[in-house]
C-alpha cells in the first residue's frame, strides 16, 4: 500500500523585509519610548493609539488603483458576499491616521489637540540591507494651532526629549527653516506661477545636502555630470536667475540675527517670503526667551529635507558627534528627528483647513546613537542561574531564586534536563548570566552554597596565569543564609 | 463649461471592528504592561518582539484554502511578477509566532528559552459589541522545559504579576488542572481509542462552566433541552459510563490533598491518568513550598477551558470579587489569564517535539478589573493651562509652563486663538485641567498672577450657596514668584 503523502513542513522564516527583536533590544526601546512619552506628557500632549488598520480611502496619498490599490502599503479587500468589501491597509505612518482620528472625533477632542503616538508602521517596499518593511515611529503633533508658538514648542520639546534619553547638550542641534521663505524666493524669481519649473527648483534644492552649492548651481543651470558618470539635465535658469536660490540656501550667518537679515534680503518684495522670515524670527525669539539658544536650536536655511511636503516651518534634529561609517571614515551621526507644519491633511476629510505641526523621532536611529554614546549598556546582563544538582530538591532551588528576586535581583532556576551539569553551565553562559549558584548534596549537608562569579571566571579563563588564578578565586563558598548578600556583592563588583 | 467633477471626500472612520484608544487608556495600559514586564524579567524571561506579519504557511492552524487562505486572519498575497508571491498575514496570537521564532533561531537561543511578548494581535472575525478585531495580548512562555517545575513557575509568576499591578491577595485565584488526568478518565471509560466519542465528551466538558453537573450528565447521556428551547443531542453514554467524567469534574476537595485523592480514584488503572495526577501533586508541592498556598493557587479539576487545546497542565487566573453585570446582577469578575502546556507547536517546523508551556494575560480585562477596584485613577487629570491674555507676551507664558514642568507639574500654554477668553476656559474644561493661570496687563504691572482652582470652582458652581462661595474662593492672587508653590498647593489639595 502506498504511503500517505505527508504535507511538507512549513518554513520557519520571517517574511522578506521583516525581522524579530530580542531581549535587550526590545527593553531598551521600550525604556527610551517611556522617557520620551514622559516629556511629551509633561508638555500637555495626550497619548493616542489608533488602529494599525485603516481603510485605504482614509489613508489617502496612494492613488486608488481600481484593481489593487496597494502601491506602497500592505492592503487587502474585506470579503463581502457581493465582492465589494472595503479595501483595508496597514498604516504607513502615524500622521495620516492622526488626520483621520481628528476629523472623526473633532467634536469631542479639544482644540488645539496635542497628541503623541508611538508604534510600528508598515511600508510595502523592496527591502534592502538595514531597510525593513515594519519599523517604529514616535510622533508628537499639535492640531488646530495656527500660531508658530506651536512650532517653537515642539522644537523645545524635541530638545528636552533628546536630553532626557541621554544625548548631552552640545551633541545635538535642532535646525529650523521655513517653506514660506522658499516660496518667497520663488516669487522673487518670477517662478511662483510656473509650477513645472518651481517643482524642478524644489527637486534641485532637495539635493543640496548631497551636491553642495556648486552642484546646485550646475543643476539650476545647464546640468551636471554626477558621480556615476550620468549627465543630469539642469533646470535651465541663467546664473542671475538662480542667484536668489543660492542666496537662500547659503544665508546662514554667525547668529540668528544675521541669518534673518540675509533671508529678508533673499525674499525681496515677496509678501509670503516676508511672512516666512517673520515666523522664523518669532520662533527664534520665543525659544531664546526660554533659554533654547542657537547652540541648541538655530535658524538654518540649508535644512531642505521635507521642504516639498511641509507648508510652513520645518525642523530637523541632528546629532553632531562623529562616528565611523562602514568604511571606517569619520562622519557626523546625522538626523534623528524631523517635522514641520502641514496645514491640509484634515481638509481631505472635512473640507475645512486645519493647521497642524508635528515631529517624528527616528526610534531606531536614536537608539543606535545612545548605544554609540555608551548611554545604554551594550553588554546584556542575564539572570543569576541557580543550578539543579538534585532534581528532588527543586523546591529548595525555587526558594533561592525567590529570595534573590525579593532583593531585586533577576534570577531563575535551570529548567532543562539537569543530568549533565556541564550543560547547565553552558546554558548560564548562553544566558550571559553574571553568577551561578550551586548547592549539591554535600553543600546541603554543610549548610553552604557555592557561588560562581561567571564574568570574572571568563576573564581568568581567558588570560590569567596560574598564580593569578589562585589569588583571585572566582568561586566562593558561603553559608546558605548569606546567599543574597554574596550575590549582591559580586554583582556590585561587576558594576551590574 | 461643465464643472470638473470633484473626487468625493474620504470618510473619516475606523474600519469595522477596529477602534482608537485615547489618552489615559493608552498610558494606563502601558504602565500595567511595564509592571508585568518587570515581573517577567525578574523571573529570567527575555523580551521578544516578533514581526506583526507572518507567512500564512508559518502561522499554520488555518487550512490553506488555495484561493484565499485567510479564514480567521487578515491575509494578502505578495505581488510578484509571476503572480506567485507568498501569502502573508497579520499574527492572530503570540504563540504561533513564538513557535516560528524558536524553530528559526533555536541554535542561537538558550534552551530552555523563557520569553515574554506583548503587543496587538488581529482576528478577521465578525465584530460585535465589545469584540474587536485588534486587541492586546501579553504572554510568557517557557520553551524546551519538560519538567512541570516550568508550569509551577508560570503559575507563581502569574500570581506575582496580579499582585504587582494591584490585585490584592484574596481577590484572585489561580486554578490548575491537567489534560492528562482527563485522558486517564477517558481511558478508564474505554474511550481512549474512540476518537469520535472522546471528542464529543471533550466538547461536553467544555460546557461544564455553563450547564453545571446536571447539564453535563444530560449531555453525556441522552441529550438536553437548552435555554433557547432547542434540543441538544447527547453523547449516548449510560449513566454508569458517564460516572468517571462526573467524578473528574467534581473531584475538588477541601484541600489539594483531598482533590488529588479523588482524582487518583477517578483515573483508576490508567497510566497516563496517574502521570497527570502525579504532575499536579508535584506542582502543588513546589508552589506550597514557595508560599503559594491554595488560597492563591489551587488544584481544581473543574477548570476545563482549553483542555481540548493543551496537552498537560492547564491554568487559569480568576478574579473572585463581585461586580455588577450590565443587568445590575452581581457576578464574579471572572477570568483574566489562562494558559497551559502544549508540546507540538514547534514540531510542525522541525519534526522534533519541543515541550512548551505558557500563559496569556487578557490585557483589556485586567485593566478593566483595576479600574473596578479603584487601583487606577478613573478621573483623568489634565495639564495646568496657562491662558494667553496678551499674545505679544507668549514668551512670558512659556516661561511659566517651563517653571511648572521643571517642578514636575504637567503644564501647557493655550495655543488656540486667544481672542475670546471664554474659549480658553472652555478648552481648560475639555482638557480636564485642575488649574488655570491668568496674567493680564494689570497682573503683569503688579507682579502677580491669578490662579484658578478649576475642580473646586466646578464643585462650587454646581452646589454652593452664596455664603459658601464667598467663604471658599476658588481663585487666588499670588506674587508671580509664588506661582509654582501655589499651583502645587492646590494640586495637593485636590489629591492629584
Coordinates of C-alpha atoms in Angstrom, one line a residue, chain A residues 23-327:
Chain A
X23 CA 15.7 40.7 24.7
X24 CA 17.5 44.0 25.4
X25 CA 16.7 45.4 22.0
X26 CA 13.1 45.3 23.0
X27 CA 13.5 46.5 26.6
X28 CA 15.9 49.4 25.6
X29 CA 13.5 50.7 23.0
X30 CA 10.6 50.5 25.5
X31 CA 12.6 52.3 28.1
X32 CA 13.6 55.1 25.6
X33 CA 10.0 55.5 24.4
X34 CA 8.8 55.7 28.0
X35 CA 11.1 58.6 28.7
X36 CA 10.1 60.4 25.5
X37 CA 6.4 59.8 26.4
X38 CA 7.1 61.4 29.8
X39 CA 8.4 64.5 28.2
X40 CA 5.5 64.7 25.7
X41 CA 3.1 64.2 28.6
X42 CA 4.6 66.9 30.7
X43 CA 4.1 69.3 27.7
X44 CA 0.4 68.5 27.8
X45 CA 0.4 66.0 24.9
X46 CA -2.1 63.2 25.2
X47 CA -1.4 59.6 24.1
X48 CA -3.3 58.3 21.1
X49 CA -3.1 54.7 19.8
X50 CA -5.1 54.4 16.6
X51 CA -5.8 51.1 15.0
X52 CA -3.0 49.6 12.9
X53 CA -5.5 49.0 10.1
X54 CA -7.2 51.8 8.2
X55 CA -9.4 52.0 5.1
X56 CA -7.3 52.7 2.0
X57 CA -9.7 55.6 1.4
X58 CA -8.8 57.2 4.7
X59 CA -5.1 56.6 4.3
X60 CA -5.1 58.5 1.1
X61 CA -1.8 59.6 -0.6
X62 CA -1.8 56.3 -2.6
X63 CA -3.9 56.7 -5.8
X64 CA -6.6 54.1 -5.6
X65 CA -5.7 51.7 -8.4
X66 CA -9.0 50.1 -9.2
X67 CA -7.7 46.6 -9.2
X68 CA -5.2 46.7 -6.4
X69 CA -4.9 50.0 -4.5
X70 CA -1.8 49.0 -2.5
X71 CA 1.1 50.8 -4.0
X72 CA 3.4 51.3 -1.1
X73 CA 1.1 49.9 1.5
X74 CA 0.1 46.4 2.5
X75 CA -3.6 46.2 1.5
X76 CA -6.3 43.7 1.2
X77 CA -10.0 43.6 0.4
X78 CA -12.6 42.7 3.0
X79 CA -14.5 39.7 1.9
X80 CA -18.2 40.6 1.5
X81 CA -20.8 38.4 -0.2
X82 CA -21.2 41.0 -3.0
X83 CA -17.4 41.0 -3.6
X84 CA -17.4 44.7 -2.8
X85 CA -15.8 44.8 0.6
X86 CA -13.7 47.8 1.7
X87 CA -10.0 47.9 0.9
X88 CA -8.1 47.9 4.2
X89 CA -4.4 48.6 4.7
X90 CA -1.7 48.8 7.4
X91 CA -0.9 52.4 8.3
X92 CA 2.3 53.6 6.6
X93 CA 2.9 56.4 9.1
X94 CA 1.3 58.0 12.2
X95 CA 0.3 61.3 10.6
X96 CA -2.3 60.0 8.2
X97 CA -4.2 58.2 11.0
X98 CA -4.0 61.4 13.1
X99 CA -5.8 63.3 10.4
X100 CA -8.5 60.6 10.2
X101 CA -8.8 60.5 14.0
X102 CA -9.1 64.3 14.3
X103 CA -11.6 64.5 11.5
X104 CA -13.7 61.7 13.1
X105 CA -13.6 62.9 16.7
X106 CA -13.2 66.6 16.3
X107 CA -16.3 67.4 18.3
X108 CA -15.1 65.6 21.4
X109 CA -11.4 66.5 21.1
X110 CA -10.0 69.7 22.5
X111 CA -8.8 72.3 20.0
X112 CA -5.8 72.7 19.8
X113 CA -5.3 68.9 20.1
X114 CA -1.8 68.0 21.3
X115 CA -1.2 64.3 20.8
X116 CA 1.6 61.8 20.8
X117 CA 1.7 58.3 19.3
X118 CA 4.3 55.6 19.2
X119 CA 4.2 52.2 17.4
X120 CA 5.0 50.2 14.3
X121 CA 4.2 51.4 10.8
X122 CA 4.4 49.3 7.6
X123 CA 5.7 50.0 4.1
X124 CA 5.3 47.7 1.2
X125 CA 8.7 48.5 -0.3
X126 CA 11.5 46.5 -1.7
X127 CA 13.5 45.5 1.4
X128 CA 17.3 46.2 1.4
X129 CA 20.2 46.0 3.9
X130 CA 19.0 47.7 7.0
X131 CA 15.7 48.7 5.4
X132 CA 12.7 47.0 6.9
X133 CA 9.1 46.9 6.0
X134 CA 8.0 47.3 9.6
X135 CA 9.6 49.9 11.9
X136 CA 8.8 52.1 14.8
X137 CA 7.8 55.8 14.8
X138 CA 7.3 58.1 17.7
X139 CA 5.4 61.3 16.9
X140 CA 4.1 64.4 18.6
X141 CA 1.7 66.8 16.8
X142 CA -0.4 69.8 17.6
X143 CA -3.6 70.1 15.5
X144 CA -5.6 73.3 15.3
X145 CA -3.0 75.8 16.4
X146 CA -2.1 78.3 13.7
X147 CA 0.4 80.2 15.8
X148 CA 4.1 79.4 15.3
X149 CA 4.3 79.2 19.1
X150 CA 3.2 75.6 18.5
X151 CA 6.2 75.0 16.2
X152 CA 8.5 76.6 18.7
X153 CA 7.1 74.5 21.5
X154 CA 7.7 71.3 19.5
X155 CA 11.3 72.3 18.9
X156 CA 11.8 72.9 22.6
X157 CA 10.2 69.7 23.5
X158 CA 12.4 67.8 21.0
X159 CA 15.5 69.3 22.7
X160 CA 14.1 68.2 26.1
X161 CA 13.4 64.6 24.7
X162 CA 17.0 64.2 23.4
X163 CA 18.5 65.3 26.7
X164 CA 16.0 63.1 28.7
X165 CA 17.0 60.0 26.8
X166 CA 20.7 60.7 27.3
X167 CA 22.0 62.9 24.4
X168 CA 24.2 65.6 26.1
X169 CA 23.8 69.3 25.3
X170 CA 26.3 70.1 22.6
X171 CA 25.8 66.7 21.0
X172 CA 22.7 67.7 19.1
X173 CA 21.4 70.7 17.1
X174 CA 17.9 71.4 16.0
X175 CA 17.8 73.4 12.8
X176 CA 14.8 75.3 11.7
X177 CA 13.8 76.5 8.2
X178 CA 10.5 77.7 6.6
X179 CA 8.9 76.7 3.4
X180 CA 7.3 80.1 3.1
X181 CA 10.7 81.7 2.8
X182 CA 11.4 79.4 -0.1
X183 CA 8.1 80.3 -1.7
X184 CA 9.1 84.0 -1.3
X185 CA 12.4 83.2 -3.1
X186 CA 10.5 81.5 -6.0
X187 CA 8.2 84.5 -6.2
X188 CA 11.2 86.8 -6.4
X189 CA 12.5 84.7 -9.3
X190 CA 9.1 85.1 -11.1
X191 CA 8.5 81.3 -10.8
X192 CA 5.6 81.5 -8.4
X193 CA 3.1 80.7 -11.2
X194 CA 5.4 78.4 -13.1
X195 CA 4.5 75.1 -11.4
X196 CA 6.8 73.0 -13.6
X197 CA 9.9 75.0 -13.0
X198 CA 9.1 75.6 -9.3
X199 CA 8.9 71.8 -8.9
X200 CA 12.2 71.4 -10.7
X201 CA 13.8 74.0 -8.4
X202 CA 12.4 72.2 -5.4
X203 CA 13.8 68.9 -6.5
X204 CA 17.2 70.5 -7.0
X205 CA 17.1 72.1 -3.6
X206 CA 16.5 68.7 -2.1
X207 CA 19.9 67.7 -3.4
X208 CA 21.7 70.5 -1.7
X209 CA 22.7 68.1 1.2
X210 CA 24.4 65.8 -1.3
X211 CA 25.9 68.0 -4.1
X212 CA 26.6 71.3 -2.2
X213 CA 26.4 74.9 -3.5
X214 CA 28.4 74.3 -6.7
X215 CA 26.3 71.2 -7.6
X216 CA 23.1 73.1 -7.0
X217 CA 24.4 76.0 -9.3
X218 CA 25.0 73.5 -12.1
X219 CA 21.7 71.8 -11.6
X220 CA 19.8 75.0 -11.7
X221 CA 21.6 75.9 -14.9
X222 CA 22.7 73.6 -17.7
X223 CA 23.0 70.4 -15.7
X224 CA 25.7 68.3 -14.1
X225 CA 27.7 65.1 -14.6
X226 CA 27.0 63.1 -11.5
X227 CA 29.4 60.7 -9.7
X228 CA 28.1 57.7 -11.6
X229 CA 29.0 59.4 -14.9
X230 CA 25.4 60.1 -15.9
X231 CA 24.5 63.6 -17.1
X232 CA 21.7 65.1 -15.2
X233 CA 19.7 67.8 -17.1
X234 CA 19.5 71.2 -15.4
X235 CA 16.5 73.4 -14.8
X236 CA 17.9 75.9 -17.4
X237 CA 17.9 79.1 -15.3
X238 CA 20.5 81.7 -16.0
X239 CA 23.1 82.4 -13.4
X240 CA 21.4 85.6 -12.4
X241 CA 18.1 83.9 -12.2
X242 CA 19.5 81.1 -9.9
X243 CA 21.1 83.6 -7.5
X244 CA 18.1 84.0 -5.1
X245 CA 18.0 80.3 -4.6
X246 CA 21.7 80.2 -3.8
X247 CA 21.3 83.2 -1.5
X248 CA 18.6 81.4 0.3
X249 CA 20.5 78.2 0.8
X250 CA 23.7 79.9 1.9
X251 CA 22.0 82.6 4.1
X252 CA 23.1 81.1 7.4
X253 CA 25.0 83.8 9.3
X254 CA 27.0 83.9 12.6
X255 CA 23.8 84.2 14.6
X256 CA 20.1 84.1 14.1
X257 CA 20.0 87.9 13.6
X258 CA 22.4 87.8 10.7
X259 CA 20.7 84.8 9.1
X260 CA 17.3 86.5 9.3
X261 CA 18.8 89.7 7.7
X262 CA 20.2 87.6 4.9
X263 CA 16.8 85.9 4.4
X264 CA 15.0 89.2 4.3
X265 CA 17.3 90.3 1.5
X266 CA 16.7 87.0 -0.3
X267 CA 12.9 87.2 -0.4
X268 CA 13.0 90.8 -1.6
X269 CA 9.5 92.2 -2.0
X270 CA 7.6 88.9 -1.7
X271 CA 4.8 89.1 0.9
X272 CA 4.8 85.3 1.6
X273 CA 8.6 85.5 1.9
X274 CA 8.4 88.3 4.5
X275 CA 5.8 86.3 6.4
X276 CA 8.1 83.3 6.5
X277 CA 11.0 85.4 7.8
X278 CA 8.8 86.9 10.4
X279 CA 7.7 83.5 11.5
X280 CA 11.3 82.3 11.9
X281 CA 12.1 85.5 13.8
X282 CA 9.2 84.8 16.2
X283 CA 10.2 81.2 16.7
X284 CA 13.8 82.2 17.5
X285 CA 12.7 84.9 19.9
X286 CA 10.3 82.5 21.8
X287 CA 13.0 79.9 22.1
X288 CA 15.7 82.2 23.1
X289 CA 13.5 83.7 25.8
X290 CA 13.1 80.2 27.2
X291 CA 16.8 79.5 27.2
X292 CA 16.9 77.5 24.0
X293 CA 19.8 79.4 22.4
X294 CA 21.3 78.8 18.9
X295 CA 23.7 76.3 20.5
X296 CA 20.6 74.0 20.7
X297 CA 18.0 75.3 18.2
X298 CA 19.1 77.5 15.3
X299 CA 17.6 79.1 12.2
X300 CA 19.3 77.3 9.3
X301 CA 18.0 77.7 5.7
X302 CA 20.2 74.9 4.5
X303 CA 17.8 72.4 6.1
X304 CA 15.9 71.3 3.0
X305 CA 14.6 67.9 3.8
X306 CA 10.8 67.9 3.7
X307 CA 10.5 71.4 2.2
X308 CA 8.4 69.9 -0.6
X309 CA 6.0 68.3 1.8
X310 CA 5.5 70.9 4.6
X311 CA 3.7 74.3 4.3
X312 CA 5.5 76.4 6.9
X313 CA 8.3 75.9 9.4
X314 CA 10.3 72.7 9.1
X315 CA 12.7 71.4 11.7
X316 CA 15.3 68.7 12.0
X317 CA 17.3 67.3 14.9
X318 CA 20.9 66.3 14.1
X319 CA 23.4 64.6 16.3
X320 CA 26.6 66.4 15.8
X321 CA 29.1 63.9 17.3
X322 CA 31.2 61.9 14.9
X323 CA 31.1 58.1 14.3
X324 CA 32.9 55.8 12.0
X325 CA 30.9 54.7 9.0
X326 CA 31.1 51.2 7.5
X327 CA 34.3 52.2 5.6

